[in-house]
Coordinates of C-alpha atoms in Angstrom, one line a residue:
X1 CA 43.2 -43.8 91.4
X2 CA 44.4 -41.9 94.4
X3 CA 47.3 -40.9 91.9
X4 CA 45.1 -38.9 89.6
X5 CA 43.7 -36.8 92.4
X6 CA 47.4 -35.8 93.7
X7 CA 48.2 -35.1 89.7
X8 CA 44.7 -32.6 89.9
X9 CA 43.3 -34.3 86.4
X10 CA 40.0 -35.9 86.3
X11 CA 39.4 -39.6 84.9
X12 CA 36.7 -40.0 82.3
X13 CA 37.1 -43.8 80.6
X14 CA 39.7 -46.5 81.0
X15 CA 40.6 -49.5 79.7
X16 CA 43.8 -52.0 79.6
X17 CA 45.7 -50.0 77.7
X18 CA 44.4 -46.6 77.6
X19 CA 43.2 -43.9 80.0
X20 CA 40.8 -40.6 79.5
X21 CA 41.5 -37.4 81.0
X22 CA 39.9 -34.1 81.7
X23 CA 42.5 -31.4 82.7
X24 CA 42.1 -28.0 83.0
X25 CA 44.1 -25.6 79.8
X26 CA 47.7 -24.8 80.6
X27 CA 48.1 -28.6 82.1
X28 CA 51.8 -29.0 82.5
X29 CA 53.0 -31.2 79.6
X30 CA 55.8 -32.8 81.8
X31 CA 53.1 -33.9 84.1
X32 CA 51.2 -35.8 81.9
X33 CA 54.2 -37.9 80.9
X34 CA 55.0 -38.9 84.5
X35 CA 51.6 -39.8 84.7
X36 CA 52.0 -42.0 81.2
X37 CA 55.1 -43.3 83.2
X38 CA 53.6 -44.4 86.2
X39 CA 50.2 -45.8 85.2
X40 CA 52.3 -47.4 82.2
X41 CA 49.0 -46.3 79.6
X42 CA 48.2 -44.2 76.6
X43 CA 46.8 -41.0 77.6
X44 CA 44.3 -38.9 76.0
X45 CA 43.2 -35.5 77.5
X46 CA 40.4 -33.3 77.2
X47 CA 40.8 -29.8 77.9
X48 CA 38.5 -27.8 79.8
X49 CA 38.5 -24.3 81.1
X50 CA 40.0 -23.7 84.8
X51 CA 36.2 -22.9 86.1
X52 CA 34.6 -25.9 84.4
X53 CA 37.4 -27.9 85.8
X54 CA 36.9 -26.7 89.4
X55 CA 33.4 -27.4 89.2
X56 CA 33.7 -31.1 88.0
X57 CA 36.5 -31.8 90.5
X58 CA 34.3 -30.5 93.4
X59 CA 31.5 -32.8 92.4
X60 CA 33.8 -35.6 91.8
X61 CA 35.1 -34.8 95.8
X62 CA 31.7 -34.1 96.9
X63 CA 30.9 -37.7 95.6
X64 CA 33.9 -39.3 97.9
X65 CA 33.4 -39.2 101.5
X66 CA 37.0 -39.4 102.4
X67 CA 36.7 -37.4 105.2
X68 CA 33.7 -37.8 107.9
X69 CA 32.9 -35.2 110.1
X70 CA 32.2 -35.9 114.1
X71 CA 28.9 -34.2 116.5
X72 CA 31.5 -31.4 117.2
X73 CA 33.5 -31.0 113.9
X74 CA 36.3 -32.9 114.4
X75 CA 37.6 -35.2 111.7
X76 CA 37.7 -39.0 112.4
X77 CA 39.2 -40.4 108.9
X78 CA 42.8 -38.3 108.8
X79 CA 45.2 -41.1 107.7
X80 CA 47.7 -41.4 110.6
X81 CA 51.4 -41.1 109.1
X82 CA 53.1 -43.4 111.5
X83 CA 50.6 -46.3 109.4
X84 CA 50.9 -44.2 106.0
X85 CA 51.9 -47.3 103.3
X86 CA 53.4 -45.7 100.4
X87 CA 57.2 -46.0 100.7
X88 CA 58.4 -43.3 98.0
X89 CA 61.5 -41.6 98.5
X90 CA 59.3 -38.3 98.4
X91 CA 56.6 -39.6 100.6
X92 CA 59.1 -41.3 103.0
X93 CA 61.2 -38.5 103.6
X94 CA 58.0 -35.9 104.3
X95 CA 56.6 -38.3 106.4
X96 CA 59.5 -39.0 108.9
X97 CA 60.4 -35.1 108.4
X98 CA 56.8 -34.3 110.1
X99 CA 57.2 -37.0 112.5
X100 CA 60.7 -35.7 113.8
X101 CA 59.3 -32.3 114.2
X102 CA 56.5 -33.1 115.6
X103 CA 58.4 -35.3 118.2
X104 CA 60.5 -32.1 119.3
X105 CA 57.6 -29.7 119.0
X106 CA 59.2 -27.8 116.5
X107 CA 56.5 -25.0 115.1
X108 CA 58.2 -24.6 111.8
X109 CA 60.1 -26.4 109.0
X110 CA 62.0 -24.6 106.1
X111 CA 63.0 -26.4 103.4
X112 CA 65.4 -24.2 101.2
X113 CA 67.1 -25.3 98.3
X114 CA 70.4 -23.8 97.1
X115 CA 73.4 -24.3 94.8
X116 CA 74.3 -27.7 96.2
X117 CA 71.7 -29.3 97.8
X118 CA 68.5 -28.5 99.5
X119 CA 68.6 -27.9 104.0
X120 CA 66.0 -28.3 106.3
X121 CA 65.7 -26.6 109.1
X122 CA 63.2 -26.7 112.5
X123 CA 62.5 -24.1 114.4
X124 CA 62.5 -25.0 118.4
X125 CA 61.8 -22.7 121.2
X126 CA 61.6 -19.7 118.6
X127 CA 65.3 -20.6 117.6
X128 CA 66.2 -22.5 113.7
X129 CA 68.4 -25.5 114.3
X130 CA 69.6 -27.2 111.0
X131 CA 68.2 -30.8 110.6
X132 CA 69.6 -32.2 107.3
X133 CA 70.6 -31.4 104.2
X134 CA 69.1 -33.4 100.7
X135 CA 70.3 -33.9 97.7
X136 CA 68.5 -31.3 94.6
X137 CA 67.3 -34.4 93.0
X138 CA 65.0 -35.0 95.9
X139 CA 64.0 -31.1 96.5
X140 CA 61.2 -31.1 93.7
X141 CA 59.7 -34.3 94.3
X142 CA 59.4 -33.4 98.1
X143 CA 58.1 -30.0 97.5
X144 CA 55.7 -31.4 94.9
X145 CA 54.6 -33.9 97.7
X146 CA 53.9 -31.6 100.2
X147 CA 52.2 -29.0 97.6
X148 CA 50.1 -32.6 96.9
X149 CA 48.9 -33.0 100.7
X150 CA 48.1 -29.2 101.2
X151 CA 46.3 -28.9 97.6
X152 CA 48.2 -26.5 96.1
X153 CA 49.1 -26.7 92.6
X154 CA 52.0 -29.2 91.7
X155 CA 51.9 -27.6 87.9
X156 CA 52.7 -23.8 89.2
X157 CA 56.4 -23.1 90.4
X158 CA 57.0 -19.8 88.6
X159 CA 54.4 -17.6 92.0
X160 CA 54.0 -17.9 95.5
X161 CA 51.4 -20.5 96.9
X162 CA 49.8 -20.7 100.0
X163 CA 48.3 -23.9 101.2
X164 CA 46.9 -25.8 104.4
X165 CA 47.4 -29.9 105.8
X166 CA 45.5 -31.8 108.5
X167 CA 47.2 -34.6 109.3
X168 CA 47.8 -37.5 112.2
X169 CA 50.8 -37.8 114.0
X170 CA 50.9 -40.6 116.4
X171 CA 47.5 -39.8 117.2
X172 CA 47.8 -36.5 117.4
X173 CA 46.0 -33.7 115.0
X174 CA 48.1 -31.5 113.2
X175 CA 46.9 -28.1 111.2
X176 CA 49.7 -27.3 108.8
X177 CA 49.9 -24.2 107.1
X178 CA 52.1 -24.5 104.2
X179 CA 54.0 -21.2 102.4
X180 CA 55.8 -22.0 98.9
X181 CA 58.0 -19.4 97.1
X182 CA 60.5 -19.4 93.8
X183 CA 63.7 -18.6 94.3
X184 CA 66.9 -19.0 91.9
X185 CA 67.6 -22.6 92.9
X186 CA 63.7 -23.7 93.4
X187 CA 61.2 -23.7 95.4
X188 CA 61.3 -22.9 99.1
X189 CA 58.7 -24.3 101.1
X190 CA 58.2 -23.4 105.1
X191 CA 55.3 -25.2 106.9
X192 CA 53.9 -23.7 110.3
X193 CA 52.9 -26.9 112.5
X194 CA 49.8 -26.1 114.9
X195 CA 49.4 -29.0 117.2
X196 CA 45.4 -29.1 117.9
X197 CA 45.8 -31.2 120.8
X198 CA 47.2 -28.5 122.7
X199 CA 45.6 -26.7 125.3
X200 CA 45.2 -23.6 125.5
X201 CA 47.1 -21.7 128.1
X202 CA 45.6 -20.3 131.6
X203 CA 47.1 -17.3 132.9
X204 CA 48.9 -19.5 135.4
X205 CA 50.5 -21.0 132.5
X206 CA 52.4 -18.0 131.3
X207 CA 55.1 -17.8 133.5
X208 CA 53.8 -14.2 135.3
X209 CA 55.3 -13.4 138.8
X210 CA 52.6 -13.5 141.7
X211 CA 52.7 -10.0 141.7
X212 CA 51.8 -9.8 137.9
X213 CA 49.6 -12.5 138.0
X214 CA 47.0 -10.6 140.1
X215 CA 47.9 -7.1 138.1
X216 CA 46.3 -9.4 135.0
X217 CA 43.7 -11.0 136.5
X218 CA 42.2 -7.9 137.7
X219 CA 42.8 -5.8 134.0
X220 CA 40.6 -8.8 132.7
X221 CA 37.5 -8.7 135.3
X222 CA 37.4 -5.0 134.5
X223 CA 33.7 -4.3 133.1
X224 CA 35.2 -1.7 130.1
X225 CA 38.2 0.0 128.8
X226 CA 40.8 -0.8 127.2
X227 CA 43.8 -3.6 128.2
X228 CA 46.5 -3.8 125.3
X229 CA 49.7 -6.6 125.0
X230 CA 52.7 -5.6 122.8
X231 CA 55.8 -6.6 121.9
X232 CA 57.3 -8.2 118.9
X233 CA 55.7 -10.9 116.5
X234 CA 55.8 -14.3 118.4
X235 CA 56.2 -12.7 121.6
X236 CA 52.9 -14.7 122.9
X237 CA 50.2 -11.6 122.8
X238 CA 47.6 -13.5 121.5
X239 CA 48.1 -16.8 123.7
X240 CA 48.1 -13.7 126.8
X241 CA 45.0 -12.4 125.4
X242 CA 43.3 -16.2 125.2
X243 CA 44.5 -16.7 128.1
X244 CA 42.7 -13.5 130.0
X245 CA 39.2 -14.6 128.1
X246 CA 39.4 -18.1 129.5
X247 CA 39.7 -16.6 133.1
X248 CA 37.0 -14.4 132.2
X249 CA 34.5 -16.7 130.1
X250 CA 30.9 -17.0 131.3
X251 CA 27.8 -18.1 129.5
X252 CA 26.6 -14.8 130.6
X253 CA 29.2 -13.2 128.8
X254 CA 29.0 -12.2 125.3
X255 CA 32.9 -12.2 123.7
X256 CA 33.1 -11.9 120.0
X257 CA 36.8 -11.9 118.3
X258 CA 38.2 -10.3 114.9
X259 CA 41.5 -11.3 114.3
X260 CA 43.5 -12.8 111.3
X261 CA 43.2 -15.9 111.7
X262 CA 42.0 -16.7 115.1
X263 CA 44.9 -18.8 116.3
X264 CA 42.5 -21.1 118.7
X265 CA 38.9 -22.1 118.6
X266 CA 37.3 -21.3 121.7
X267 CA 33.5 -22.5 122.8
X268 CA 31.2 -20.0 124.0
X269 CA 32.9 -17.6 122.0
X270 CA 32.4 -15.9 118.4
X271 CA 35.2 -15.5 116.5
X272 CA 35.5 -14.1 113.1
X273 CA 38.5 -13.9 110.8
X274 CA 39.4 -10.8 109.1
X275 CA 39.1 -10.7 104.7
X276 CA 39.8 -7.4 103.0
X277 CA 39.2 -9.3 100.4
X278 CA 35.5 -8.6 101.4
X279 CA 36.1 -5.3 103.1
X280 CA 35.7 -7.0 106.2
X281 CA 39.1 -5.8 108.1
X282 CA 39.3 -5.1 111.6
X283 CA 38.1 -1.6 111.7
X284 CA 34.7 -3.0 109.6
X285 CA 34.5 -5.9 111.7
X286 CA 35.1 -4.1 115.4
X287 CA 32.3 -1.6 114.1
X288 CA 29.7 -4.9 113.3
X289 CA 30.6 -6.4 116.6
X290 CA 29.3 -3.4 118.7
X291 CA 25.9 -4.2 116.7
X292 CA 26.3 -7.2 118.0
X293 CA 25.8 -6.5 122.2
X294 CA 29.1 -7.5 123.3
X295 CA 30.2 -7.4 126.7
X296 CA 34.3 -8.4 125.5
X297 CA 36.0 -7.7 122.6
X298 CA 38.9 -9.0 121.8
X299 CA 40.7 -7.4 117.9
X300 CA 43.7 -9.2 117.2
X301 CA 45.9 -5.9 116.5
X302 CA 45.1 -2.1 116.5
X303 CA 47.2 -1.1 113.6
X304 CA 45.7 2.2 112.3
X305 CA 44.0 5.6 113.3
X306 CA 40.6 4.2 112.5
X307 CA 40.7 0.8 114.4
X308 CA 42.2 2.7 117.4
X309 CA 39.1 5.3 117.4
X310 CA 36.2 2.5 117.0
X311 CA 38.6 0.9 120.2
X312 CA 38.1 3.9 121.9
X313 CA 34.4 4.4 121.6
X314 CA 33.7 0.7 122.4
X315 CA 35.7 1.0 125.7
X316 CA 34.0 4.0 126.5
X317 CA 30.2 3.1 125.9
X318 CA 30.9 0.3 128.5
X319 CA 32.4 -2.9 126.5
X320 CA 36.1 -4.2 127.5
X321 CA 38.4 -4.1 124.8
X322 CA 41.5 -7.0 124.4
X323 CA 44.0 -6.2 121.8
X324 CA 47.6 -6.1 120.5
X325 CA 49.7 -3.3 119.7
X326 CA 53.3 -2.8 118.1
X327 CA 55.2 -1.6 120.8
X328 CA 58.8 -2.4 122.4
X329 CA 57.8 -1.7 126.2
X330 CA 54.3 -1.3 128.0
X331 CA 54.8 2.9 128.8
X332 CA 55.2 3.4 124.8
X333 CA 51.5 2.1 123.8
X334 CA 50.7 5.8 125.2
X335 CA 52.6 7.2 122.6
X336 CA 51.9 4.9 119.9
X337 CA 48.6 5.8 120.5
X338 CA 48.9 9.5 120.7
X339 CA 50.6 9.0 117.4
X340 CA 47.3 7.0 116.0
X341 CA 45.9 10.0 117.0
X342 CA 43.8 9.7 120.3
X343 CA 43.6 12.5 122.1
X344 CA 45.6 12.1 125.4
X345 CA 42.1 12.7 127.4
X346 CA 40.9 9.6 125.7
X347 CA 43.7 8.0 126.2
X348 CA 43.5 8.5 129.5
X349 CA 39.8 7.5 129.7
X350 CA 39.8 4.7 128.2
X351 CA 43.7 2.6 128.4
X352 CA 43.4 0.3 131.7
X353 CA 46.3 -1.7 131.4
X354 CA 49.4 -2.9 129.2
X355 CA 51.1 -6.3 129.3
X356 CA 54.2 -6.0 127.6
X357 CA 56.1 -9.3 126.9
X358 CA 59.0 -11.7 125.5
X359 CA 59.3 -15.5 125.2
X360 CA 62.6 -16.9 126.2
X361 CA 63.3 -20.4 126.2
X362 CA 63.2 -22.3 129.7
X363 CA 66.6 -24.5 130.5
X364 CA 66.4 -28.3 129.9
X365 CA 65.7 -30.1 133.3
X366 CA 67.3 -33.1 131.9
X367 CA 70.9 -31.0 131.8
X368 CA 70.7 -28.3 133.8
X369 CA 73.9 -27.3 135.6
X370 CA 75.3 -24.5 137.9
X371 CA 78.0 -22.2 137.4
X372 CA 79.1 -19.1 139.0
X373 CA 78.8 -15.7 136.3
X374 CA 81.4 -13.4 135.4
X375 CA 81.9 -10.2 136.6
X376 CA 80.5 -8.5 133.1
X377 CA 77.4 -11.0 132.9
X378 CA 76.5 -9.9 136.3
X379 CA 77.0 -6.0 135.0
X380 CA 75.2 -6.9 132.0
X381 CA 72.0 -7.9 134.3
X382 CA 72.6 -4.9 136.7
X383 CA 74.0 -7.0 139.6
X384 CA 76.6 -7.1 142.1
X385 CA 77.5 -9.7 144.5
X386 CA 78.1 -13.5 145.0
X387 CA 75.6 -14.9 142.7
X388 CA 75.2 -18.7 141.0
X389 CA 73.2 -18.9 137.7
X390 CA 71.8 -21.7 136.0
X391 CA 72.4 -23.4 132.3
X392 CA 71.8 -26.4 130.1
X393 CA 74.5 -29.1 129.1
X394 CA 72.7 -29.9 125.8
X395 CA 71.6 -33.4 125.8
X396 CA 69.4 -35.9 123.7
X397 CA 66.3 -34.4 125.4
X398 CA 67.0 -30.6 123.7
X399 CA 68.9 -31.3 120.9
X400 CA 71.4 -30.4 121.9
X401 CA 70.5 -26.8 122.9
X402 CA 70.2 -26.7 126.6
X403 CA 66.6 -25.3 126.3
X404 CA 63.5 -27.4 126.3
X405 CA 60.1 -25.5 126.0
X406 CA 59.6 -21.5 126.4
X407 CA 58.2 -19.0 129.0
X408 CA 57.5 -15.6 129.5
X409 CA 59.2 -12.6 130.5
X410 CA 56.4 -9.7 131.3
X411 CA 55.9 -6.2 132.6
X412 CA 51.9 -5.1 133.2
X413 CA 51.2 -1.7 133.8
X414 CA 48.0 -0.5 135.7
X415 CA 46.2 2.8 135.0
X416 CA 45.6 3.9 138.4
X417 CA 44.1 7.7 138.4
X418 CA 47.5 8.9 139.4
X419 CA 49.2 7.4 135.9
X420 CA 45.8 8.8 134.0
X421 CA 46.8 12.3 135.5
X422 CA 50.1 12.0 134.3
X423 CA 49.4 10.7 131.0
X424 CA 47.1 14.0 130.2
X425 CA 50.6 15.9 130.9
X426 CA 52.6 14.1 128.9
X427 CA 52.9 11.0 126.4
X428 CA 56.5 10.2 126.8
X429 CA 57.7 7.3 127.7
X430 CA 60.6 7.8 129.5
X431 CA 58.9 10.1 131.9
X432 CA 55.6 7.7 132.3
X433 CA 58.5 4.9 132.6
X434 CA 60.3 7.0 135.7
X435 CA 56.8 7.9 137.2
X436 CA 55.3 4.7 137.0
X437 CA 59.0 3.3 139.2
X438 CA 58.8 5.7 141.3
X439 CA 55.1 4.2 141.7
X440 CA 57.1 0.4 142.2
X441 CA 56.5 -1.0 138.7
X442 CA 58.9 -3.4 137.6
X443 CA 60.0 -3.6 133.9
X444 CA 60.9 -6.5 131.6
X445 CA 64.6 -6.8 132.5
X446 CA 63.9 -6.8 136.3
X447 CA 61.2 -9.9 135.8
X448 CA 63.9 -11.7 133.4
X449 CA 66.8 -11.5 136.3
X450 CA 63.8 -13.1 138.8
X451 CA 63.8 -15.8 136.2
X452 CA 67.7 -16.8 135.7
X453 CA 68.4 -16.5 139.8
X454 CA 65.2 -18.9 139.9
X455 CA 67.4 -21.0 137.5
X456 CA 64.1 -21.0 134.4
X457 CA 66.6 -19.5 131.8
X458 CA 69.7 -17.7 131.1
X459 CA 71.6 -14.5 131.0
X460 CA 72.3 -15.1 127.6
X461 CA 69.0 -16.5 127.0
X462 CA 67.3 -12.7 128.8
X463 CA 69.4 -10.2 127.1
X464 CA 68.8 -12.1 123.5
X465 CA 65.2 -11.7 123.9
X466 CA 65.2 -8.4 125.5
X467 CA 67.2 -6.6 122.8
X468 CA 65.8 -7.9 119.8
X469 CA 63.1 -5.0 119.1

């Protein structure tokens, strides 16, 4: 009776020829007749309300142990799709959609439908490449499928849904977070794949320079203040962040998180997802923690004057403070914080470091080729000279692209006493930006040219991620 439960009714009696239902009020009609259709039976239906529905459905599940949960959480019984028996055209087609993503480690599918037919698109290396196009007739029933496995409901098509999958991919454990909206031509559907087999990275991992890879490591063994990442959404902050509390985790340690949602589960550490729902938002949550004797805090973004002040305090009664701000370069979280209102001498106090940073996608090894630049892609990267860059083909392995797998382009600016003198002077950036050169700090574009005469990515590849603010 699998069927039933994707369908979100309740069976109450059954016979040869006829079947009893409890449904909640509002049931879609349409529903019920594919149900009639499939199971081939007479149905009758009892109408409940939507709360008396909920409650009987979760005692029902309650009842079922479909899924069994191991010593440390994990679940054992998640059907693998590559042994998935149901051979629907729906069913089929989502199944071999999340097994092709999963093989290219895309992050994200879209499914939108338009005027004549419906296209699918993965996201690879922070890029959308178009996968296939389907046929309108096959939209709803795929949407409906995947609204099915993330238990959202099939019935409602008119408001946005939000919904969440755990499945098996070859083995492999899959969070999926699903994100269903109307539009003219039906629904359109995106699903963000999270691959919980993957490690988390170490700071080694992130593609710093030498030089920046010991500026980091010592921001995170410093005992308080404040050390801040920016840059764009899906720039990485949050896997730099991760990656600076893994260096730093000790039993001794007390790290508590607030963020929203924590985007890996660490042991040995607290973490604690934001709901304003509650009240609990990061400000409410960053004031609990310091009840809470924390040595490192780590608040997944400082976005207004009253999260930045309770930052503040905590960095300067002795706790080190991880964050993320909003910011296009490292010199302007001065001045974004000035503008959340901290006072520059408590700016100065407290800010120890900034990481700013960009992903750009690495070239494919399996295609990689040389060539000698132009004259204006040379000017474009500030050089002069004889010079050979590096680029990708595009073969099988990437898709096509020439790129296969991302790293990061970074600048990390230390508050030494000099820069905190400054900084009570002035906020600007452009004249923190000049002093801190002067001082031999090297920005973002300078540590994306080390990268494309190492032959890691392009020119193209650099100035793409470094303009788009």
């Amino acid at each position: 009776m699998n069927v039933l439960k994707d369908y979100r009714v309740i069976p109450l009696e059954e016979d040869e020829k006829r079947l009893k239902l409890l449904a909640p009020e509002g049931y879609d009609f349409f529903l019920l007749e594919e149900l009639r259709f499939l199971l081939e039976k007479e149905i009758d239906v009892v109408f409940v309300d939507e709360n008396t529905f909920a409650q009987e459905l979760q005692r029902r599940l309650a009842q079922e142990e479909v899924v069994v949960e191991g010593e440390e959480g994990e679940e054992e019984a998640l059907k693998d799709l590559l042994l998935e028996e149901d051979k629907s055209p729906a069913v089929s087609f989502v199944n071999s959609m999340l097994i092709k993503a999963t093989t290219l480690s895309a992050s994200d599918i879209h499914i939108e439908p338009y005027q004549d037919a419906s296209y699918v698109r993965f996201r690879l290396d922070g890029i959308l490449h178009d996968y296939m196009s389907i046929p309108l007739s096959l939209h709803e029933s795929v949407v409906s499928r995947i609204k099915i496995l993330a238990n959202m409901n099939v019935a409602e098509k008119r408001v946005p849904q939000d919904g969440k999958i755990r499945v098996k991919v070859g083995g492999r454990e899959m969070d999926i977070r699903v994100s269903s909206v109307p539009t003219v031509f039906g629904e359109r559907v995106v699903l963000r794949l999270l691959d919980r087999s993957n490690q988390m990275l170490t700071l080694e991992d992130l593609g710093l320079s030498p030089e920046d890879l010991q500026k980091v490591r010592r921001l995170a063994k410093k005992p308080y203040g404040i050390v801040l990442a920016t840059g764009p959404t899906g720039s990485g902050k949050s896997t730099t962040l991760y990656a600076m509390i893994l260096y730093i985790k000790r039993p001794e340690k007390n790290i508590i998180t607030i963020e929203d949602p924590p985007e890996y589960q660490v042991k040995g550490v607290s973490q604690i997802q934001v709901n304003p729902k509650v009240g609990l938002t990061f400000a409410s949550g960053l004031r609990a923690i310091l009840r809470q004797d924390p040595d490192v805090i780590m608040v997944g973004e400082i976005r207004d004057a009253e999260t930045a002040e309770i930052a503040v305090h905590a960095a300067l009664t002795g706790h080190l403070v991880l964050s993320t701000l909003h910011t296009n370069d490292a010199v302007s979280a001065v001045a974004r914080l000035a503008d959340l209102g901290i006072e520059p001498f408590l700016i100065a106090s407290s800010l120890e470091g900034v990481i700013a940073q960009r992903l750009v996608r690495k070239i494919c090894h399996q295609c990689k080729t040389v060539y000698k630049p132009s004259k204006e892609e040379l000017e474009e990267l500030g050089l002069e000279g004889d010079y050979i860059f590096y680029k990708g083909l595009g073969c099988e392995h990437c898709m096509g692209t020439g790129y296969k797998g991302r790293t990061g382009i970074f600048e990390v600016l230390e508050l030494d006493e000099e820069l905190k003198q400054f900084i009570l002077k002035t906020q600007d950036a452009t004249a923190i930006k000049r002093f801190a050169k002067e001082k031999g700090f090297k920005d973002m574009l300078q540590d994306g040219v080390d990268k494309v005469l190492q032959g890691i990515t392009t020119s193209e590849e650099l100035i793409r991620a470094i303009k788009v603010e």
